[in-house]
């Protein structure tokens, strides 16, 4: 099994890179670097001759930032699409099934779901989200590619809680959590993995070219 090397400090944390065949999730607060990591993964995939599909649900993907990280030539090889409704997100697995891809990214996987939850119909929305995660997991498995999801977190009574609760803790088989430790310092912790011990951490900074390991 070949991991998708992301050329970020997370590769060391993940035993080489993003694992094909499963959902991986990166969760963290605003500005912790989730989208930056997703951009690095997409650039890495196209730089290795693959196809990267980047689905952006919150207008967090800056074309200028993608060019900074990968250069104009690689940036334009990423297939980026903006999704604006939960229904559109739910139709994704069907559409993606026919598409060639070496990585699929959904950033964020929960923004449109959370909006839908606010409209009421909690049970129905949770059922749809569970079904979507199951289909995305099957897509990763049949295509033998990594599928990367991002998830928001919030603090409650001093504790960090993931936005989409249990669903986003169960379906992704790898979970990395980002925290902001100072203005330009971040820490990534491996929270869940099928074959590596969890709890390992790596410090990093967001720099012009992507993410860089830092010692403090
Ligand atoms: N060229 C750059 N050099 C250094 N830092 C940068 C650069 N471009 C963006 N950043 C930093 O990246 C951070 C934003 O990261 P990112 O968009 O990945 O966060 P996020 O976790 O996706 O947040 P959100 O939950 O709001 O989507 C900001 O702190 C910003 O200053
Ligand atoms: Mg983001």
mmCIF file of C-alpha atoms and ligand atoms in Angstrom:
data_model
loop_
_atom_site.group_PDB
_atom_site.id
_atom_site.type_symbol
_atom_site.label_atom_id
_atom_site.label_comp_id
_atom_site.label_asym_id
_atom_site.label_seq_id
_atom_site.Cartn_x
_atom_site.Cartn_y
_atom_site.Cartn_z
ATOM 1 C CA UNK A 1 0.000 0.000 0.000
ATOM 2 C CA UNK A 2 1.473 3.332 -1.033
ATOM 3 C CA UNK A 3 0.720 6.315 1.142
ATOM 4 C CA UNK A 4 0.162 9.655 -0.546
ATOM 5 C CA UNK A 5 3.085 11.753 0.594
ATOM 6 C CA UNK A 6 1.848 15.284 1.322
ATOM 7 C CA UNK A 7 5.253 16.949 1.727
ATOM 8 C CA UNK A 8 4.177 18.306 5.100
ATOM 9 C CA UNK A 9 5.222 17.454 8.683
ATOM 10 C CA UNK A 10 2.083 15.305 8.876
ATOM 11 C CA UNK A 11 3.741 12.620 6.753
ATOM 12 C CA UNK A 12 5.920 11.648 9.725
ATOM 13 C CA UNK A 13 2.873 11.557 11.990
ATOM 14 C CA UNK A 14 0.922 9.369 9.528
ATOM 15 C CA UNK A 15 3.575 6.779 8.789
ATOM 16 C CA UNK A 16 4.443 8.259 5.396
ATOM 17 C CA UNK A 17 1.361 10.127 4.242
ATOM 18 C CA UNK A 18 -2.377 9.836 3.643
ATOM 19 C CA UNK A 19 -3.557 6.235 3.514
ATOM 20 C CA UNK A 20 -5.457 5.063 0.425
ATOM 21 C CA UNK A 21 -8.759 3.231 0.845
ATOM 22 C CA UNK A 22 -10.047 5.124 3.873
ATOM 23 C CA UNK A 23 -11.471 8.429 5.008
ATOM 24 C CA UNK A 24 -9.001 10.627 6.883
ATOM 25 C CA UNK A 25 -10.066 13.678 8.813
ATOM 26 C CA UNK A 26 -8.219 16.766 9.940
ATOM 27 C CA UNK A 27 -10.055 18.670 12.643
ATOM 28 C CA UNK A 28 -9.197 21.948 14.291
ATOM 29 C CA UNK A 29 -10.313 25.482 15.048
ATOM 30 C CA UNK A 30 -10.498 28.330 12.520
ATOM 31 C CA UNK A 31 -7.128 29.307 11.031
ATOM 32 C CA UNK A 32 -5.398 26.203 12.432
ATOM 33 C CA UNK A 33 -4.265 25.134 8.945
ATOM 34 C CA UNK A 34 -6.844 22.576 7.778
ATOM 35 C CA UNK A 35 -7.308 24.133 4.346
ATOM 36 C CA UNK A 36 -3.559 24.718 4.045
ATOM 37 C CA UNK A 37 -2.943 21.029 4.693
ATOM 38 C CA UNK A 38 -5.630 20.074 2.168
ATOM 39 C CA UNK A 39 -3.980 22.334 -0.440
ATOM 40 C CA UNK A 40 -0.581 20.713 0.245
ATOM 41 C CA UNK A 41 -2.126 17.251 -0.226
ATOM 42 C CA UNK A 42 -3.765 18.279 -3.517
ATOM 43 C CA UNK A 43 -0.563 19.863 -4.839
ATOM 44 C CA UNK A 44 1.409 16.770 -3.807
ATOM 45 C CA UNK A 45 -1.014 14.498 -5.694
ATOM 46 C CA UNK A 46 -0.825 16.472 -8.954
ATOM 47 C CA UNK A 47 2.946 16.863 -8.620
ATOM 48 C CA UNK A 48 3.113 13.052 -8.588
ATOM 49 C CA UNK A 49 1.116 12.933 -11.822
ATOM 50 C CA UNK A 50 -2.239 12.185 -10.195
ATOM 51 C CA UNK A 51 -5.636 13.882 -10.199
ATOM 52 C CA UNK A 52 -6.797 15.900 -7.212
ATOM 53 C CA UNK A 53 -10.456 16.762 -6.738
ATOM 54 C CA UNK A 54 -10.981 19.564 -4.211
ATOM 55 C CA UNK A 55 -14.531 20.240 -3.053
ATOM 56 C CA UNK A 56 -14.828 23.463 -1.137
ATOM 57 C CA UNK A 57 -17.984 23.979 0.920
ATOM 58 C CA UNK A 58 -17.126 27.245 2.681
ATOM 59 C CA UNK A 59 -15.208 29.357 0.162
ATOM 60 C CA UNK A 60 -12.056 28.646 2.130
ATOM 61 C CA UNK A 61 -9.978 27.797 -0.934
ATOM 62 C CA UNK A 62 -7.951 30.777 -2.106
ATOM 63 C CA UNK A 63 -6.633 30.332 -5.667
ATOM 64 C CA UNK A 64 -3.778 32.710 -4.766
ATOM 65 C CA UNK A 65 -2.820 30.477 -1.844
ATOM 66 C CA UNK A 66 -2.797 27.377 -4.078
ATOM 67 C CA UNK A 67 -0.421 29.166 -6.478
ATOM 68 C CA UNK A 68 1.857 30.165 -3.555
ATOM 69 C CA UNK A 69 2.116 26.538 -2.445
ATOM 70 C CA UNK A 70 2.411 24.769 -5.775
ATOM 71 C CA UNK A 71 3.113 27.315 -8.482
ATOM 72 C CA UNK A 72 0.784 28.197 -11.347
ATOM 73 C CA UNK A 73 1.425 25.035 -13.381
ATOM 74 C CA UNK A 74 0.441 22.581 -10.637
ATOM 75 C CA UNK A 75 -2.298 24.827 -9.226
ATOM 76 C CA UNK A 76 -4.293 24.666 -12.446
ATOM 77 C CA UNK A 77 -4.164 20.856 -12.494
ATOM 78 C CA UNK A 78 -6.330 20.667 -9.368
ATOM 79 C CA UNK A 79 -9.998 20.170 -10.135
ATOM 80 C CA UNK A 80 -11.641 22.536 -7.644
ATOM 81 C CA UNK A 81 -15.369 22.900 -7.200
ATOM 82 C CA UNK A 82 -17.384 24.989 -4.806
ATOM 83 C CA UNK A 83 -20.412 23.300 -3.195
ATOM 84 C CA UNK A 84 -23.141 25.505 -1.778
ATOM 85 C CA UNK A 85 -25.849 23.173 -0.496
ATOM 86 C CA UNK A 86 -26.046 19.999 1.580
ATOM 87 C CA UNK A 87 -28.100 18.394 -1.213
ATOM 88 C CA UNK A 88 -25.265 19.069 -3.640
ATOM 89 C CA UNK A 89 -22.853 17.455 -1.177
ATOM 90 C CA UNK A 90 -25.142 14.427 -0.864
ATOM 91 C CA UNK A 91 -25.056 13.942 -4.651
ATOM 92 C CA UNK A 92 -21.244 13.867 -4.678
ATOM 93 C CA UNK A 93 -20.575 10.138 -4.248
ATOM 94 C CA UNK A 94 -22.676 9.320 -7.327
ATOM 95 C CA UNK A 95 -20.849 11.890 -9.437
ATOM 96 C CA UNK A 96 -17.384 11.029 -8.144
ATOM 97 C CA UNK A 97 -17.838 7.341 -8.840
ATOM 98 C CA UNK A 98 -17.297 7.934 -12.569
ATOM 99 C CA UNK A 99 -14.392 10.336 -12.145
ATOM 100 C CA UNK A 100 -10.703 9.596 -12.164
ATOM 101 C CA UNK A 101 -8.988 10.731 -8.976
ATOM 102 C CA UNK A 102 -5.965 9.994 -6.863
ATOM 103 C CA UNK A 103 -7.256 12.060 -3.946
ATOM 104 C CA UNK A 104 -10.648 13.541 -3.097
ATOM 105 C CA UNK A 105 -10.853 16.372 -0.580
ATOM 106 C CA UNK A 106 -13.993 17.780 1.038
ATOM 107 C CA UNK A 107 -13.188 20.988 2.944
ATOM 108 C CA UNK A 108 -15.176 21.217 5.135
ATOM 109 C CA UNK A 109 -17.208 18.028 5.319
ATOM 110 C CA UNK A 110 -19.489 19.482 7.996
ATOM 111 C CA UNK A 111 -20.235 23.157 7.172
ATOM 112 C CA UNK A 112 -23.301 22.452 4.990
ATOM 113 C CA UNK A 113 -24.450 19.652 7.307
ATOM 114 C CA UNK A 114 -24.383 22.047 10.273
ATOM 115 C CA UNK A 115 -26.401 24.608 8.341
ATOM 116 C CA UNK A 116 -28.949 21.928 7.504
ATOM 117 C CA UNK A 117 -29.124 20.855 11.168
ATOM 118 C CA UNK A 118 -30.107 24.384 12.117
ATOM 119 C CA UNK A 119 -33.120 24.063 9.838
ATOM 120 C CA UNK A 120 -34.452 21.347 12.172
ATOM 121 C CA UNK A 121 -35.048 17.741 11.042
ATOM 122 C CA UNK A 122 -32.130 16.585 13.156
ATOM 123 C CA UNK A 123 -32.763 12.846 12.838
ATOM 124 C CA UNK A 124 -33.204 12.987 9.067
ATOM 125 C CA UNK A 125 -30.088 15.169 8.596
ATOM 126 C CA UNK A 126 -27.953 12.863 10.748
ATOM 127 C CA UNK A 127 -29.195 9.865 8.795
ATOM 128 C CA UNK A 128 -28.260 11.568 5.514
ATOM 129 C CA UNK A 129 -24.825 12.523 6.824
ATOM 130 C CA UNK A 130 -24.129 8.965 8.044
ATOM 131 C CA UNK A 131 -25.191 7.621 4.664
ATOM 132 C CA UNK A 132 -22.953 10.149 2.891
ATOM 133 C CA UNK A 133 -19.944 9.218 5.032
ATOM 134 C CA UNK A 134 -20.565 5.545 4.342
ATOM 135 C CA UNK A 135 -20.684 6.206 0.576
ATOM 136 C CA UNK A 136 -17.525 8.338 0.693
ATOM 137 C CA UNK A 137 -15.762 5.579 2.650
ATOM 138 C CA UNK A 138 -16.806 3.027 0.008
ATOM 139 C CA UNK A 139 -15.557 5.369 -2.718
ATOM 140 C CA UNK A 140 -12.142 5.550 -1.029
ATOM 141 C CA UNK A 141 -12.142 1.769 -0.746
ATOM 142 C CA UNK A 142 -13.161 0.961 -4.337
ATOM 143 C CA UNK A 143 -10.931 3.630 -5.907
ATOM 144 C CA UNK A 144 -8.080 2.743 -3.496
ATOM 145 C CA UNK A 145 -7.398 6.422 -2.902
ATOM 146 C CA UNK A 146 -7.233 8.651 0.163
ATOM 147 C CA UNK A 147 -10.323 10.754 0.851
ATOM 148 C CA UNK A 148 -9.540 13.730 3.061
ATOM 149 C CA UNK A 149 -12.248 15.488 5.074
ATOM 150 C CA UNK A 150 -11.901 18.515 7.292
ATOM 151 C CA UNK A 151 -13.937 19.092 10.417
ATOM 152 C CA UNK A 152 -14.375 22.077 12.689
ATOM 153 C CA UNK A 153 -13.957 21.957 16.460
ATOM 154 C CA UNK A 154 -15.177 24.167 19.251
ATOM 155 C CA UNK A 155 -14.374 24.495 22.955
ATOM 156 C CA UNK A 156 -16.871 23.509 25.621
ATOM 157 C CA UNK A 157 -15.929 23.784 29.311
ATOM 158 C CA UNK A 158 -12.267 23.999 28.269
ATOM 159 C CA UNK A 159 -12.540 20.772 26.279
ATOM 160 C CA UNK A 160 -12.142 20.527 22.505
ATOM 161 C CA UNK A 161 -15.183 19.035 20.827
ATOM 162 C CA UNK A 162 -15.535 18.049 17.176
ATOM 163 C CA UNK A 163 -18.359 19.788 15.354
ATOM 164 C CA UNK A 164 -20.099 16.825 13.799
ATOM 165 C CA UNK A 165 -19.908 14.724 16.930
ATOM 166 C CA UNK A 166 -19.867 10.945 16.780
ATOM 167 C CA UNK A 167 -20.287 10.527 13.016
ATOM 168 C CA UNK A 168 -17.048 12.302 12.175
ATOM 169 C CA UNK A 169 -15.218 10.355 14.883
ATOM 170 C CA UNK A 170 -16.467 6.985 13.693
ATOM 171 C CA UNK A 171 -16.246 7.038 9.871
ATOM 172 C CA UNK A 172 -12.738 8.454 9.317
ATOM 173 C CA UNK A 173 -10.219 5.750 10.224
ATOM 174 C CA UNK A 174 -7.457 8.334 10.653
ATOM 175 C CA UNK A 175 -8.039 11.549 12.599
ATOM 176 C CA UNK A 176 -5.504 14.319 13.146
ATOM 177 C CA UNK A 177 -6.291 17.283 15.359
ATOM 178 C CA UNK A 178 -4.746 20.716 14.864
ATOM 179 C CA UNK A 179 -4.354 23.245 17.656
ATOM 180 C CA UNK A 180 -3.084 26.809 17.569
ATOM 181 C CA UNK A 181 -0.385 27.282 20.195
ATOM 182 C CA UNK A 182 0.651 30.812 19.256
ATOM 183 C CA UNK A 183 0.116 33.265 16.419
ATOM 184 C CA UNK A 184 2.215 31.246 13.977
ATOM 185 C CA UNK A 185 2.720 27.963 15.759
ATOM 186 C CA UNK A 186 0.507 24.913 15.439
ATOM 187 C CA UNK A 187 0.521 21.385 16.824
ATOM 188 C CA UNK A 188 -0.924 18.314 15.120
ATOM 189 C CA UNK A 189 -1.880 15.283 17.225
ATOM 190 C CA UNK A 190 -2.720 11.842 15.877
ATOM 191 C CA UNK A 191 -6.045 11.059 17.566
ATOM 192 C CA UNK A 192 -7.021 7.900 15.734
ATOM 193 C CA UNK A 193 -5.238 5.423 13.440
ATOM 194 C CA UNK A 194 -5.706 1.763 12.540
ATOM 195 C CA UNK A 195 -2.054 0.747 12.691
ATOM 196 C CA UNK A 196 -0.150 3.463 14.545
ATOM 197 C CA UNK A 197 -0.228 4.433 18.177
ATOM 198 C CA UNK A 198 -2.280 7.560 18.743
ATOM 199 C CA UNK A 199 -1.099 10.535 20.750
ATOM 200 C CA UNK A 200 1.977 11.295 18.665
ATOM 201 C CA UNK A 201 2.430 15.029 18.010
ATOM 202 C CA UNK A 202 4.267 17.263 15.597
ATOM 203 C CA UNK A 203 4.725 21.022 15.733
ATOM 204 C CA UNK A 204 4.417 23.023 12.543
ATOM 205 C CA UNK A 205 4.107 26.492 11.055
ATOM 206 C CA UNK A 206 2.190 27.739 8.055
ATOM 207 C CA UNK A 207 4.714 29.224 5.628
ATOM 208 C CA UNK A 208 4.652 30.581 2.066
ATOM 209 C CA UNK A 209 5.244 27.122 0.518
ATOM 210 C CA UNK A 210 2.902 25.144 2.762
ATOM 211 C CA UNK A 211 3.464 23.599 6.196
ATOM 212 C CA UNK A 212 6.868 23.379 7.802
ATOM 213 C CA UNK A 213 8.024 21.430 10.852
ATOM 214 C CA UNK A 214 8.951 23.642 13.785
ATOM 215 C CA UNK A 215 10.704 22.849 17.027
ATOM 216 C CA UNK A 216 8.830 25.297 19.231
HETATM 217 N N1 LIG B 1 1.531 32.740 2.796
HETATM 218 C C1 LIG B 1 1.277 32.477 4.071
HETATM 219 N N2 LIG B 1 2.280 32.448 4.975
HETATM 220 C C2 LIG B 1 2.034 32.200 6.272
HETATM 221 N N3 LIG B 1 0.818 31.949 6.782
HETATM 222 C C3 LIG B 1 -0.215 31.967 5.915
HETATM 223 C C4 LIG B 1 -0.041 32.210 4.531
HETATM 224 N N4 LIG B 1 -1.245 32.133 3.937
HETATM 225 C C5 LIG B 1 -2.138 31.860 4.908
HETATM 226 N N5 LIG B 1 -1.533 31.758 6.100
HETATM 227 C C6 LIG B 1 -2.158 31.533 7.402
HETATM 228 O O1 LIG B 1 -2.963 30.398 7.360
HETATM 229 C C7 LIG B 1 -3.983 30.520 8.362
HETATM 230 C C8 LIG B 1 -5.281 30.044 7.785
HETATM 231 O O2 LIG B 1 -5.170 28.667 7.592
HETATM 232 P P1 LIG B 1 -6.335 27.773 6.992
HETATM 233 O O3 LIG B 1 -7.145 28.551 6.031
HETATM 234 O O4 LIG B 1 -5.688 26.533 6.508
HETATM 235 O O5 LIG B 1 -7.174 27.493 8.307
HETATM 236 P P2 LIG B 1 -8.418 26.515 8.496
HETATM 237 O O6 LIG B 1 -8.063 25.594 9.606
HETATM 238 O O7 LIG B 1 -8.798 25.943 7.188
HETATM 239 O O8 LIG B 1 -9.520 27.535 9.039
HETATM 240 P P3 LIG B 1 -11.109 27.578 8.779
HETATM 241 O O9 LIG B 1 -11.729 26.672 9.823
HETATM 242 O O10 LIG B 1 -11.469 28.994 9.014
HETATM 243 O O11 LIG B 1 -11.365 27.112 7.387
HETATM 244 C C9 LIG B 1 -4.039 31.964 8.772
HETATM 245 O O12 LIG B 1 -3.483 32.075 10.080
HETATM 246 C C10 LIG B 1 -3.129 32.639 7.757
HETATM 247 O O13 LIG B 1 -2.467 33.747 8.290
HETATM 248 MG MG1 LIG B 2 -10.457 26.128 5.994
#
